[in-house]
mmCIF file of C-alpha atoms in Angstrom:
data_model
loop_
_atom_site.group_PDB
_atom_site.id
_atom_site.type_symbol
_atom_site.label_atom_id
_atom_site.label_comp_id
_atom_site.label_asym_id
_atom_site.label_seq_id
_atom_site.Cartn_x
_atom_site.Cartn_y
_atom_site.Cartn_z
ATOM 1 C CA UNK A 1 0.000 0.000 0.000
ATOM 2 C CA UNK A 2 1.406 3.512 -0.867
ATOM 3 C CA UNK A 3 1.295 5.607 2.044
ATOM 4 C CA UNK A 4 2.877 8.599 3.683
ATOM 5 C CA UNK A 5 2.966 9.340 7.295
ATOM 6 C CA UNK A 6 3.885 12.253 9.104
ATOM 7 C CA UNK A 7 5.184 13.049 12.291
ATOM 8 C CA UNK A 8 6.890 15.721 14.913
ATOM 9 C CA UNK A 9 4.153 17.676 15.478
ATOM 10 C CA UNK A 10 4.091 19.237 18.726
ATOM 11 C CA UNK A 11 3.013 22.294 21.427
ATOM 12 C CA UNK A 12 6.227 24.649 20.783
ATOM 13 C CA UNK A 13 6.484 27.999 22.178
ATOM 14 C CA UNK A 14 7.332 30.919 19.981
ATOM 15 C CA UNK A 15 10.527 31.591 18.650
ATOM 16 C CA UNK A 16 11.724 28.383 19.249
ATOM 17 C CA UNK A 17 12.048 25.635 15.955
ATOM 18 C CA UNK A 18 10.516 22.378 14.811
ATOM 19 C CA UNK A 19 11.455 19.759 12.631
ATOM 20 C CA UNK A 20 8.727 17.297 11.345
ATOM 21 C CA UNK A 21 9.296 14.070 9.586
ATOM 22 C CA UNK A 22 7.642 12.139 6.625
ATOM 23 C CA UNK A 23 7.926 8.348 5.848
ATOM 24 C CA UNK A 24 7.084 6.918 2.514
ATOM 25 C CA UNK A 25 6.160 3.390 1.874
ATOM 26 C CA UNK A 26 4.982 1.233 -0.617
ATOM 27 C CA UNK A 27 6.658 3.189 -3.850
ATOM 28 C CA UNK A 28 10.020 4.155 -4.866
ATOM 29 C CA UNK A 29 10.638 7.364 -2.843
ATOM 30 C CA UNK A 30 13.612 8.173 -4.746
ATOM 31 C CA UNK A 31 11.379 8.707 -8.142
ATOM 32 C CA UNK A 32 9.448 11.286 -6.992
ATOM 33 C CA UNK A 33 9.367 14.978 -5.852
ATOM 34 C CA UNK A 34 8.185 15.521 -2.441
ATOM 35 C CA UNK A 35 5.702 18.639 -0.930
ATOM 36 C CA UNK A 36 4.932 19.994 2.404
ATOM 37 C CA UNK A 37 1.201 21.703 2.709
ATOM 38 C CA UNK A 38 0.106 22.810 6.239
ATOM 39 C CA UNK A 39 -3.748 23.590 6.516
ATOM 40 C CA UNK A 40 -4.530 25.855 9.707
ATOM 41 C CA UNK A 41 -7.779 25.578 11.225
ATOM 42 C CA UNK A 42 -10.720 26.141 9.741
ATOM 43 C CA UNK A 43 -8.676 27.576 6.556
ATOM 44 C CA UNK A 44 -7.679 26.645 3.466
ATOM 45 C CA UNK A 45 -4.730 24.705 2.378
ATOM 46 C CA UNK A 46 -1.848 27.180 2.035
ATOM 47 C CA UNK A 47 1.999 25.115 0.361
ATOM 48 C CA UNK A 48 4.993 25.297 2.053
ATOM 49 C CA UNK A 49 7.841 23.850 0.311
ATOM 50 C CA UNK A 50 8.609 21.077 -2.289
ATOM 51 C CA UNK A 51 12.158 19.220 -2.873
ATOM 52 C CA UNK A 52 13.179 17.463 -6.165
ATOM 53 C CA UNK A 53 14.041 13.412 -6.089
ATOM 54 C CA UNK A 54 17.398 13.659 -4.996
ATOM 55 C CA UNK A 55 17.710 17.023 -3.839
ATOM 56 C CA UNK A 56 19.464 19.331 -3.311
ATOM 57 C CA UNK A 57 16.887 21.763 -5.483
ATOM 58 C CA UNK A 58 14.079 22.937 -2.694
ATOM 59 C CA UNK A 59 11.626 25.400 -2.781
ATOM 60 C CA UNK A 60 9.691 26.965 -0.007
ATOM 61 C CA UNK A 61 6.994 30.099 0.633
ATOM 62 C CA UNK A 62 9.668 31.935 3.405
ATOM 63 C CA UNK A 63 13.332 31.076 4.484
ATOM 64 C CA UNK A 64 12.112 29.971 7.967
ATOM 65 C CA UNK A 65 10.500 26.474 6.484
ATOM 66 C CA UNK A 66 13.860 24.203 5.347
ATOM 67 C CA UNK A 67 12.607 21.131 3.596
ATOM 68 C CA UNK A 68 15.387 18.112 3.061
ATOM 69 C CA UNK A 69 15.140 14.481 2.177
ATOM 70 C CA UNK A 70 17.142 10.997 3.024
ATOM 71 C CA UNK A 71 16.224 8.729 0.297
ATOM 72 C CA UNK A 72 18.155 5.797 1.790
ATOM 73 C CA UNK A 73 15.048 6.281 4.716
ATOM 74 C CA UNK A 74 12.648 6.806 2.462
ATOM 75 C CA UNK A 75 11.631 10.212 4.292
ATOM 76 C CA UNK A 76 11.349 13.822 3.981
ATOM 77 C CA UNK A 77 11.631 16.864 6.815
ATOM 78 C CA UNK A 78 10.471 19.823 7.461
ATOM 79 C CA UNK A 79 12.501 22.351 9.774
ATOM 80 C CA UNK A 80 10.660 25.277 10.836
ATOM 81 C CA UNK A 81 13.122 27.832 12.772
ATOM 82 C CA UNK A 82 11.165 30.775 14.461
ATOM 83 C CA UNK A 83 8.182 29.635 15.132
ATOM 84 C CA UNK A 84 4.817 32.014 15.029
ATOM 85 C CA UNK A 85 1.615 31.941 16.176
ATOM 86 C CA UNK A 86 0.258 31.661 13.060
ATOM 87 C CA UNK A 87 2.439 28.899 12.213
ATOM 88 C CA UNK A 88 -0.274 26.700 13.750
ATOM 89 C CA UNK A 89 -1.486 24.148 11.913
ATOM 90 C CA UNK A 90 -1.803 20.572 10.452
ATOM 91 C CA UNK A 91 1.415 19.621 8.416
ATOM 92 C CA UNK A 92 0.664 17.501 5.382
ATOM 93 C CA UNK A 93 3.026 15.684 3.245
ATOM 94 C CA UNK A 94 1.976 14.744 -0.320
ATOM 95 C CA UNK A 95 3.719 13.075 -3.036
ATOM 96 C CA UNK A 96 4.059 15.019 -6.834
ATOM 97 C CA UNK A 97 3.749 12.802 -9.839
ATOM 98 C CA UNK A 98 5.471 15.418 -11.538
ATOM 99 C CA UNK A 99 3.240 15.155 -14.820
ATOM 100 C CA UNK A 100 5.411 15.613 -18.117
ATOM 101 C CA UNK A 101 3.255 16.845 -21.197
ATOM 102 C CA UNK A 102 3.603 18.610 -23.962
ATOM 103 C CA UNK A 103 7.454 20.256 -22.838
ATOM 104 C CA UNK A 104 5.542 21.308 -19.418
ATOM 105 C CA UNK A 105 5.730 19.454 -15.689
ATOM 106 C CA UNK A 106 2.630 19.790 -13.645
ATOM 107 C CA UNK A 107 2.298 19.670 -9.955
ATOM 108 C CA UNK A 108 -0.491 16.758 -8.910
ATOM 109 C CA UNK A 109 -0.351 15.961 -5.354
ATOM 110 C CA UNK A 110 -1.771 12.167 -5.764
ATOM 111 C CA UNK A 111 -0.878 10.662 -2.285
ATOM 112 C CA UNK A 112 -0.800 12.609 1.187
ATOM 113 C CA UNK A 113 -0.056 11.753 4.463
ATOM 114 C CA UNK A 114 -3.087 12.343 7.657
ATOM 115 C CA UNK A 115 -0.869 15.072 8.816
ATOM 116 C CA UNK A 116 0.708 16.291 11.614
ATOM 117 C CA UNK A 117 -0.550 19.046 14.375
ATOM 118 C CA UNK A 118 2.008 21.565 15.497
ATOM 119 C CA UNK A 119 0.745 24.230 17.769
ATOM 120 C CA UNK A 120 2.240 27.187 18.713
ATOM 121 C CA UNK A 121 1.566 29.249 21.718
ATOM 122 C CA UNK A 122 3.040 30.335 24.987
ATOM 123 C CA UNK B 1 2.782 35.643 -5.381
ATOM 124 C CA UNK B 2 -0.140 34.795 -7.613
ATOM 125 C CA UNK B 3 -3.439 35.181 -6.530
ATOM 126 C CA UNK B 4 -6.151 32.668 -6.983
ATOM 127 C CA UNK B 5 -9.745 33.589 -6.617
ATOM 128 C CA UNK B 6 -12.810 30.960 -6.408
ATOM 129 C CA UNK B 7 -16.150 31.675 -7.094
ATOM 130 C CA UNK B 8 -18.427 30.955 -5.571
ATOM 131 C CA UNK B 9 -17.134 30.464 -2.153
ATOM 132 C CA UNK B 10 -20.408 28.462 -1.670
ATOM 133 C CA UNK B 11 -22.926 26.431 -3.259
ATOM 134 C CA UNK B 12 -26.259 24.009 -2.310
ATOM 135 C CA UNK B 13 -27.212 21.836 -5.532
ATOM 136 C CA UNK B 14 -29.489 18.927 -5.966
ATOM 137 C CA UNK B 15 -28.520 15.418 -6.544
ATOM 138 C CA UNK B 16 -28.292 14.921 -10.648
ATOM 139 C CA UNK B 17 -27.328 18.895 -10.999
ATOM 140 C CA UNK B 18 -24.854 20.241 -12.744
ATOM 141 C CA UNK B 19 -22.520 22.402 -11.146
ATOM 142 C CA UNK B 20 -19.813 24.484 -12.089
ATOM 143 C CA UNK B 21 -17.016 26.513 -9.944
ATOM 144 C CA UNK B 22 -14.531 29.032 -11.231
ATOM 145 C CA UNK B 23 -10.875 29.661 -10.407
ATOM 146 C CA UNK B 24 -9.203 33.068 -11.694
ATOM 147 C CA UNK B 25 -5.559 33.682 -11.800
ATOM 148 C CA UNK B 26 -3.684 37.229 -11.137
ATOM 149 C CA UNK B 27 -1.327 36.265 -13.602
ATOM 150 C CA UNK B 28 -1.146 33.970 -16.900
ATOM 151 C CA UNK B 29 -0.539 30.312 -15.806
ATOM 152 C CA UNK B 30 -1.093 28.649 -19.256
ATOM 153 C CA UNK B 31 -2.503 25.023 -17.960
ATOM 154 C CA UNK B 32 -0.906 24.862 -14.776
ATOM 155 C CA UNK B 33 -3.329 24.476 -12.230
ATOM 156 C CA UNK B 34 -4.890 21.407 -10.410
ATOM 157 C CA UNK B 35 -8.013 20.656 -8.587
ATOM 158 C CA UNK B 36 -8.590 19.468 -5.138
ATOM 159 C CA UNK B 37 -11.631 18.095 -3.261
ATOM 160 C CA UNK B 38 -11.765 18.114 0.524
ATOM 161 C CA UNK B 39 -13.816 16.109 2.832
ATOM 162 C CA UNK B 40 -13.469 16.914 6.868
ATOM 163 C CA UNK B 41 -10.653 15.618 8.372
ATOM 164 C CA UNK B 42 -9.186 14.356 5.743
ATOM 165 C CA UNK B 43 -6.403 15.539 3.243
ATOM 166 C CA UNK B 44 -7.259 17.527 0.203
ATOM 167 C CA UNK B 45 -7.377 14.355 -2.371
ATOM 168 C CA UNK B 46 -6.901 14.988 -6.517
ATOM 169 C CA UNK B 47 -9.162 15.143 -8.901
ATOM 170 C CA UNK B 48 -7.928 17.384 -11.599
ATOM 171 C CA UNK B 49 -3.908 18.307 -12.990
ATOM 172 C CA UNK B 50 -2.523 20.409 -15.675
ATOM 173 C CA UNK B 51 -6.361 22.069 -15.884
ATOM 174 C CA UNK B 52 -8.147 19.068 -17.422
ATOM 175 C CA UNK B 53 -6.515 16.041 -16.577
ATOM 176 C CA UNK B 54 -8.291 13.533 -14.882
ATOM 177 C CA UNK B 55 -6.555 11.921 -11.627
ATOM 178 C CA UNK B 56 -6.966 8.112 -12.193
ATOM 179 C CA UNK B 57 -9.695 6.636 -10.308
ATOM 180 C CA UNK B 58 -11.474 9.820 -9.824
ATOM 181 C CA UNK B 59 -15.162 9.870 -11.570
ATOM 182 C CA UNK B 60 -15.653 11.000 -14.701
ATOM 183 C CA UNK B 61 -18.529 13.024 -13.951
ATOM 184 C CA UNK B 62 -15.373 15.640 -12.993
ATOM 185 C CA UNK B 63 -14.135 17.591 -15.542
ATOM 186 C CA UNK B 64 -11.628 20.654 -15.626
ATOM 187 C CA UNK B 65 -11.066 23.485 -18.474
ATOM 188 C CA UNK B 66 -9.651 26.466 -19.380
ATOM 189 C CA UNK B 67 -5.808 27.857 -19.476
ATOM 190 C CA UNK B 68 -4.405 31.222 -18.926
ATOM 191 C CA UNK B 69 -6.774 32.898 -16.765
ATOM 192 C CA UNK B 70 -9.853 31.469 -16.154
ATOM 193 C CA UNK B 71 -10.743 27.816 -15.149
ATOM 194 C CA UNK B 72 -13.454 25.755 -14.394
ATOM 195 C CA UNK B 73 -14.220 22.330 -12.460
ATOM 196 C CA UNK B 74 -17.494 21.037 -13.616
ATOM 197 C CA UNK B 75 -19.458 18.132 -11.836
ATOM 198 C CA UNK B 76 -21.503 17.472 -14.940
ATOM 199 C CA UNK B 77 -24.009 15.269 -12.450
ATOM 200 C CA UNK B 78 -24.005 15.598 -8.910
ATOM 201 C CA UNK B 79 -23.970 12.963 -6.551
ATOM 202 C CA UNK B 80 -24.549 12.907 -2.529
ATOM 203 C CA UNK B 81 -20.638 11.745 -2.116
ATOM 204 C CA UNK B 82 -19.732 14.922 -3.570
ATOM 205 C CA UNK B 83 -19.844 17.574 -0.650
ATOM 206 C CA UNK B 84 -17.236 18.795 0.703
ATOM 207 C CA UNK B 85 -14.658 22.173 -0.220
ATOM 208 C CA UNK B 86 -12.744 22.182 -3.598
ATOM 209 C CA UNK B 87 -9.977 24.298 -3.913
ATOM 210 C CA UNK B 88 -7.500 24.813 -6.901
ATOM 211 C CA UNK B 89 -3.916 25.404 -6.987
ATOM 212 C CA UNK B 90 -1.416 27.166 -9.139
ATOM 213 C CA UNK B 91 1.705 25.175 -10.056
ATOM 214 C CA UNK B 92 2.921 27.950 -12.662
ATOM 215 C CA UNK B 93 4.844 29.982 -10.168
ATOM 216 C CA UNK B 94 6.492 29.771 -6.923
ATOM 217 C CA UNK B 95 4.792 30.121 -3.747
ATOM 218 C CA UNK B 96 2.421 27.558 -5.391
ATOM 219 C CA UNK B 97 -0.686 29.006 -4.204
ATOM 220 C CA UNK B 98 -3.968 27.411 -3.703
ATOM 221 C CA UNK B 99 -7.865 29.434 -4.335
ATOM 222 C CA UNK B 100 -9.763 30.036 -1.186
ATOM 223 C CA UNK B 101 -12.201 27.584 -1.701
ATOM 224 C CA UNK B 102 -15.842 26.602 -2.642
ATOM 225 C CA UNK B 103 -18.084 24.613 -0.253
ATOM 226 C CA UNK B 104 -20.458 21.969 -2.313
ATOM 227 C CA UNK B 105 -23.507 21.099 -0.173
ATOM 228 C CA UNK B 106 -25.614 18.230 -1.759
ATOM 229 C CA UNK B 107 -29.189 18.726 -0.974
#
């Protein structure tokens, strides 16, 4: 079964840093690109970073969120250094087929993890 | 960053309906742009990539158009299983950046 699952998620007090985990089984890890997505309560999704199949070429939506991967574990991480407030949320991992068509690649998130919560308050 | 703008945010339909939502870009992103259905508590799950692709295994009463601007996700016949939020999202540019949403209610 292809599955993702996430974890690190925690209570963490502002200012302080996080680093959450993703395991892949059931596919080869090392084919694909790899996505972080955080959803915070009762809002929408909102991406975070993404990280090619071998690295080291990573993207990410501010400097605080450092995504990395160790394909001999199969898993992906998240560091978050200076934590907000609004930093709270459910932390998804999802998979990217990476679509090739017509000289393009397209983003499809086709497999995600159940996420994990990290909360941040004082 | 690109901006993504659903409309409507909100929608009740009958079973058998047709129903269409619409995703604007800020920006030109040719046929980059996916579709996402979510139910609560769960993860946002694929239906729809490069505008009008259809994930495998999704139904094919989903359908996606348009490039550039302007893009559509149609439910050609609704069906009870189909509430929940639908959101699309930008691959074109980096941040990706996802709409803010619709909210399908089946009657």
């Amino acid at each position: 079964e292809v599955q993702l699952v996430e974890s690190g998620g925690a209570l963490v007090q502002p200012g302080r840093a996080l680093r959450l985990s993703c395991v892949g089984s059931g596919f080869t890890f090392a084919d694909y690109w790899m996505t972080w997505i955080r959803q915070a309560p009762g809002r929408g999704p909102e991406w975070v970073a993404n990280i090619e199949e071998n690295g080291p070429k990573t993207y990410s939506v501010e400097g605080r969120f450092i995504m990395s991967r160790d394909n001999a574990k199969n898993s992906v991480y998240l560091q978050i250094n200076s934590l907000r407030a609004d930093d709270t949320a459910v932390y998804y991992c999802a998979r990217d087929i990476n679509y090739h068509a017509s000289g393009r690649w397209y983003d499809a998130f086709d497999v995600w993890g159940r996420g994990t919560m990290v909360t941040v308050s004082s | 960053a690109i901006q993504m703008t659903q409309s409507p945010s909100s929608l009740s339909a009958s079973v058998g309906d047709r129903v269409t939502i619409t995703c604007r870009a800020s920006q030109h992103i040719g046929s980059d742009l996916g579709w996402y259905q979510q139910k609560p508590g769960k993860p946002p799950k694929l239906l729809i990539f490069a505008a009008s692709t259809l994930q495998s295994g999704v139904p094919s009463r989903f359908s996606g158009a348009g490039s550039g601007t302007v893009f559509t996700l149609t439910i050609s016949s609704l069906q009870p299983e189909d509430f929940g939020t639908y959101y699309c999202l930008q691959d074109y540019g980096y941040p990706r950046t996802f709409g803010q949403g619709t909210r399908v209610e089946v009657k």
